[in-house]
Coordinates of N, CA and C in Angstrom, one line a residue:
X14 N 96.5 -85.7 -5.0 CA 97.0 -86.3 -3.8 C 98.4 -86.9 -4.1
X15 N 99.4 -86.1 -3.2 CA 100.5 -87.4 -3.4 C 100.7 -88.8 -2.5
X16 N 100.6 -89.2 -3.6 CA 100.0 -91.0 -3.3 C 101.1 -91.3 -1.9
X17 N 102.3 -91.4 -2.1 CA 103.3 -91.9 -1.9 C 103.2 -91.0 0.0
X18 N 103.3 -90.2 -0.3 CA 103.1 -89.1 1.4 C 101.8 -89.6 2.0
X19 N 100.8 -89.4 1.1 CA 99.4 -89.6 1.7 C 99.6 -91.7 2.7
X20 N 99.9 -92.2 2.2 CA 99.8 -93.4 2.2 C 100.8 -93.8 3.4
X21 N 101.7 -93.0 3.1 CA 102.9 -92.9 4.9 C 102.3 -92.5 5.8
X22 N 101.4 -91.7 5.7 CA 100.7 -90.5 6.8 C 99.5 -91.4 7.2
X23 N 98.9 -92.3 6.6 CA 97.9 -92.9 7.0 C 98.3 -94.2 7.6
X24 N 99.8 -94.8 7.3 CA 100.0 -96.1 7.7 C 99.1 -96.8 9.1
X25 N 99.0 -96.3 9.7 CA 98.6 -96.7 11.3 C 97.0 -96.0 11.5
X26 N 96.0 -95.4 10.9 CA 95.0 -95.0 10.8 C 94.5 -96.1 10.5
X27 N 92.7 -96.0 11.7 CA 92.2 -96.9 11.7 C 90.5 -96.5 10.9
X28 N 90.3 -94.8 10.6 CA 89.6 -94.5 10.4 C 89.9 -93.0 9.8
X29 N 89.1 -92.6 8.8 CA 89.4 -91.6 8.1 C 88.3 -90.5 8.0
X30 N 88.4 -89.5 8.0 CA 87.3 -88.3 8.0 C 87.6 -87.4 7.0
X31 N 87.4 -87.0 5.8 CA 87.4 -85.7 5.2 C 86.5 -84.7 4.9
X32 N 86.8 -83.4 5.1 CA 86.4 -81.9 5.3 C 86.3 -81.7 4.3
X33 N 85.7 -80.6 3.4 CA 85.4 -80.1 2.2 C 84.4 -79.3 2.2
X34 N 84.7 -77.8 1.8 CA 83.2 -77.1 1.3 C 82.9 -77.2 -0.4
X35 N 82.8 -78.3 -0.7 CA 82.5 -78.8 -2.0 C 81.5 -79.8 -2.1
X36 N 81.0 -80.0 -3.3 CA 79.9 -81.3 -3.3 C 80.7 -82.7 -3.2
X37 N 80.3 -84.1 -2.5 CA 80.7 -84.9 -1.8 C 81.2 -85.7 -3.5
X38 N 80.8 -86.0 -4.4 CA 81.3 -86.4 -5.7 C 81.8 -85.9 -6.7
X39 N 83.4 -86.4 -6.7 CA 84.1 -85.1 -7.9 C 85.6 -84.9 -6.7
X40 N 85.5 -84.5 -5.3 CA 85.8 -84.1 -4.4 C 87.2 -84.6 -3.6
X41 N 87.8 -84.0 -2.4 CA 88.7 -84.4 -1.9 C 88.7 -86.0 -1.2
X42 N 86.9 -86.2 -0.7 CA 87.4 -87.3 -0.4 C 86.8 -88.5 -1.4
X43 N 86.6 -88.1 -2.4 CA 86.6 -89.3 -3.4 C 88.2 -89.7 -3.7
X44 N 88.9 -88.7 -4.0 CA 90.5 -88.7 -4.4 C 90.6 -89.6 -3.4
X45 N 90.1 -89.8 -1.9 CA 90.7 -89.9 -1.0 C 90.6 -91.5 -1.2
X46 N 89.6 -92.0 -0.8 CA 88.6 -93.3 -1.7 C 89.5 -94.1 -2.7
X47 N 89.9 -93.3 -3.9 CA 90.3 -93.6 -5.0 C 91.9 -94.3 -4.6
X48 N 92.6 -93.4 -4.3 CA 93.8 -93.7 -3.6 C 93.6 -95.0 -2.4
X49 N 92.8 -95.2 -2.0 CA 93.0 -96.7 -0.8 C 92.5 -97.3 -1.4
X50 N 91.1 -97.2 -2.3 CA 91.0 -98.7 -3.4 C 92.2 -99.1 -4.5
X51 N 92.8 -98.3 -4.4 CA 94.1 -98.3 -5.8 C 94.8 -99.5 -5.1
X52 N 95.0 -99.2 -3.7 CA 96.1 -99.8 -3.0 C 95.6 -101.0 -2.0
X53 N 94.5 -101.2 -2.5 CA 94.0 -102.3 -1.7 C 93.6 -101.9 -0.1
X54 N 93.8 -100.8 0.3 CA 93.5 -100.8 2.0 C 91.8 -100.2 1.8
X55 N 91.4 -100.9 3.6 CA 90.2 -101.0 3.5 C 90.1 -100.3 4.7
X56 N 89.9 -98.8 5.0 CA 89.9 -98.3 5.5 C 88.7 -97.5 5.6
X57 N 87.6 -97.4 6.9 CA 86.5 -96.6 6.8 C 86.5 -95.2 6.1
X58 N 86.1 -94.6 5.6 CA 86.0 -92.7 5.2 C 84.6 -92.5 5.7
X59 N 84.5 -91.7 6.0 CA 83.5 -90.7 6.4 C 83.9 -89.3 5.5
X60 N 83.0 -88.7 4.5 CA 82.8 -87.7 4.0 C 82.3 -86.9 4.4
X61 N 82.4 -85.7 4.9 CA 82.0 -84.5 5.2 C 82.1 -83.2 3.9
X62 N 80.9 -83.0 3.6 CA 81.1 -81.8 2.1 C 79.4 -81.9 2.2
X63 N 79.2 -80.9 0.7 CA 77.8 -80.7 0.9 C 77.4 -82.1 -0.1
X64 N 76.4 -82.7 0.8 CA 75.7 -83.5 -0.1 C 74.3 -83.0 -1.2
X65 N 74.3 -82.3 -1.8 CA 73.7 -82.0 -2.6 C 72.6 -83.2 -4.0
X66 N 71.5 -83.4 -3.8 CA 70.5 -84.8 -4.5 C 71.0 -84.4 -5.8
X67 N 70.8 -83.1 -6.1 CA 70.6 -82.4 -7.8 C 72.2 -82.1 -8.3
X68 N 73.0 -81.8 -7.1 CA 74.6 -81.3 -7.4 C 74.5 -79.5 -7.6
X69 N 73.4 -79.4 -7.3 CA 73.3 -77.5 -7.1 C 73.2 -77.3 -6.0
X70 N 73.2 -75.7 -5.2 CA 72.9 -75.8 -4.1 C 72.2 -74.5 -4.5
X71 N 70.8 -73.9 -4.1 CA 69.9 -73.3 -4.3 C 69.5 -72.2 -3.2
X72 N 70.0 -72.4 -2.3 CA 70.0 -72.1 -1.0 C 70.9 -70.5 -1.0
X73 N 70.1 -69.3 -0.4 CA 70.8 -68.0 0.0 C 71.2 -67.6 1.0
X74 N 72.5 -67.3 0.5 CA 72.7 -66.2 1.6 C 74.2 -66.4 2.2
X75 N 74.9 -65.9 3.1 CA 76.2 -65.7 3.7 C 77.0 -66.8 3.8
X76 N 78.3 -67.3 3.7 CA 78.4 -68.3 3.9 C 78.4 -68.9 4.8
X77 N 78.2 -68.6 6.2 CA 78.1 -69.2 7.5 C 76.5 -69.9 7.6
X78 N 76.0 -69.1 6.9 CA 74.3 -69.3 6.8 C 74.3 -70.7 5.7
X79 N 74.7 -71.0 4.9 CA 75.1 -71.9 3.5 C 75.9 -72.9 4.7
X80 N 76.4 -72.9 5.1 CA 77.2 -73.7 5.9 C 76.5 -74.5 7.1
X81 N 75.7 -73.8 7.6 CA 75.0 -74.3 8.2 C 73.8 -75.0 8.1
X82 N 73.5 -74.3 6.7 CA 72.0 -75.6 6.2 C 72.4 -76.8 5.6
X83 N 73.9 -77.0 5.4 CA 74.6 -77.9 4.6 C 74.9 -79.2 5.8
X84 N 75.0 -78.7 6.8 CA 75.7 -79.5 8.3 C 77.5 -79.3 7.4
X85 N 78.1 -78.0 7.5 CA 79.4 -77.7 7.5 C 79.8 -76.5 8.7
X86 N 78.9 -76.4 9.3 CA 79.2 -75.4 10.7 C 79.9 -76.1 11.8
X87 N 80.4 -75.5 12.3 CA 81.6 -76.3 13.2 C 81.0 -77.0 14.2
X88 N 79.3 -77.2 15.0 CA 78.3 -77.7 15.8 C 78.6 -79.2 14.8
X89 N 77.6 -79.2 13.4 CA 77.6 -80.1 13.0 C 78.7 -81.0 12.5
X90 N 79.8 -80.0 12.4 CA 81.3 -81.1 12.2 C 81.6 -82.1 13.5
X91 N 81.6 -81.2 14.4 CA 81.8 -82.1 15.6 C 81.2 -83.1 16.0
X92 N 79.5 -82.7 15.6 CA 79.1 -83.7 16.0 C 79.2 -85.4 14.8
X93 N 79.2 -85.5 13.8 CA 79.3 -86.1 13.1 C 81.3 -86.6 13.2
X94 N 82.0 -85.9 13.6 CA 83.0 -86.4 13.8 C 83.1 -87.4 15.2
X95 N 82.2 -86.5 16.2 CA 82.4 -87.3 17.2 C 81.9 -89.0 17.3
X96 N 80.6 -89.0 16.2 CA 79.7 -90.1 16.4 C 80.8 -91.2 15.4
X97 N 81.6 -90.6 14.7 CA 82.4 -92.2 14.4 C 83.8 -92.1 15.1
X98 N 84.2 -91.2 15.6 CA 85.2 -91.9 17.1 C 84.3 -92.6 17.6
X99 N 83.3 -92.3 18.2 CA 82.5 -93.3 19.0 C 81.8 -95.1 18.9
X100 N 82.2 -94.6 17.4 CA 81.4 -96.4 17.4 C 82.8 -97.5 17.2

């Protein structure tokens, strides 16, 4: 992440969301995490990626199909995006 851009672009952000078709630890929005505890802001994230218990994903088949058992289908992004605009 470049620290320095990322941290302009969020100035006025009251809430943060990141996207990822990757496992939620290791990921873009840990980086993301990492970078606002560096800097002291205390800013909500909400993660979106696959949360995986084991860190495998065992599951076959297409990736729309993998996407969807994951809640990464564009149904379950929205809805999960919508529920923290909402609160």
């Amino acid at each position: 992440i470049k620290e320095e851009s990322f941290l302009k672009t969020i100035k006025n952000v009251k809430k943060l969301i990141t996207l990822e078709e990757h496992t939620l630890p290791g990921g873009i929005g840990s980086a993301v995490c990492e970078v606002l505890a560096d800097n002291n802001l205390f800013i909500p994230v909400k993660r979106i990626g696959l949360n995986l218990r084991n860190g495998y994903c065992y599951k076959y088949g297409g990736r729309e199909h993998i996407q969807s058992l994951y809640g990464l289908d564009a149904n379950s992004i929205v809805k999960v995006i919508m529920s923290i605009l909402n609160k």
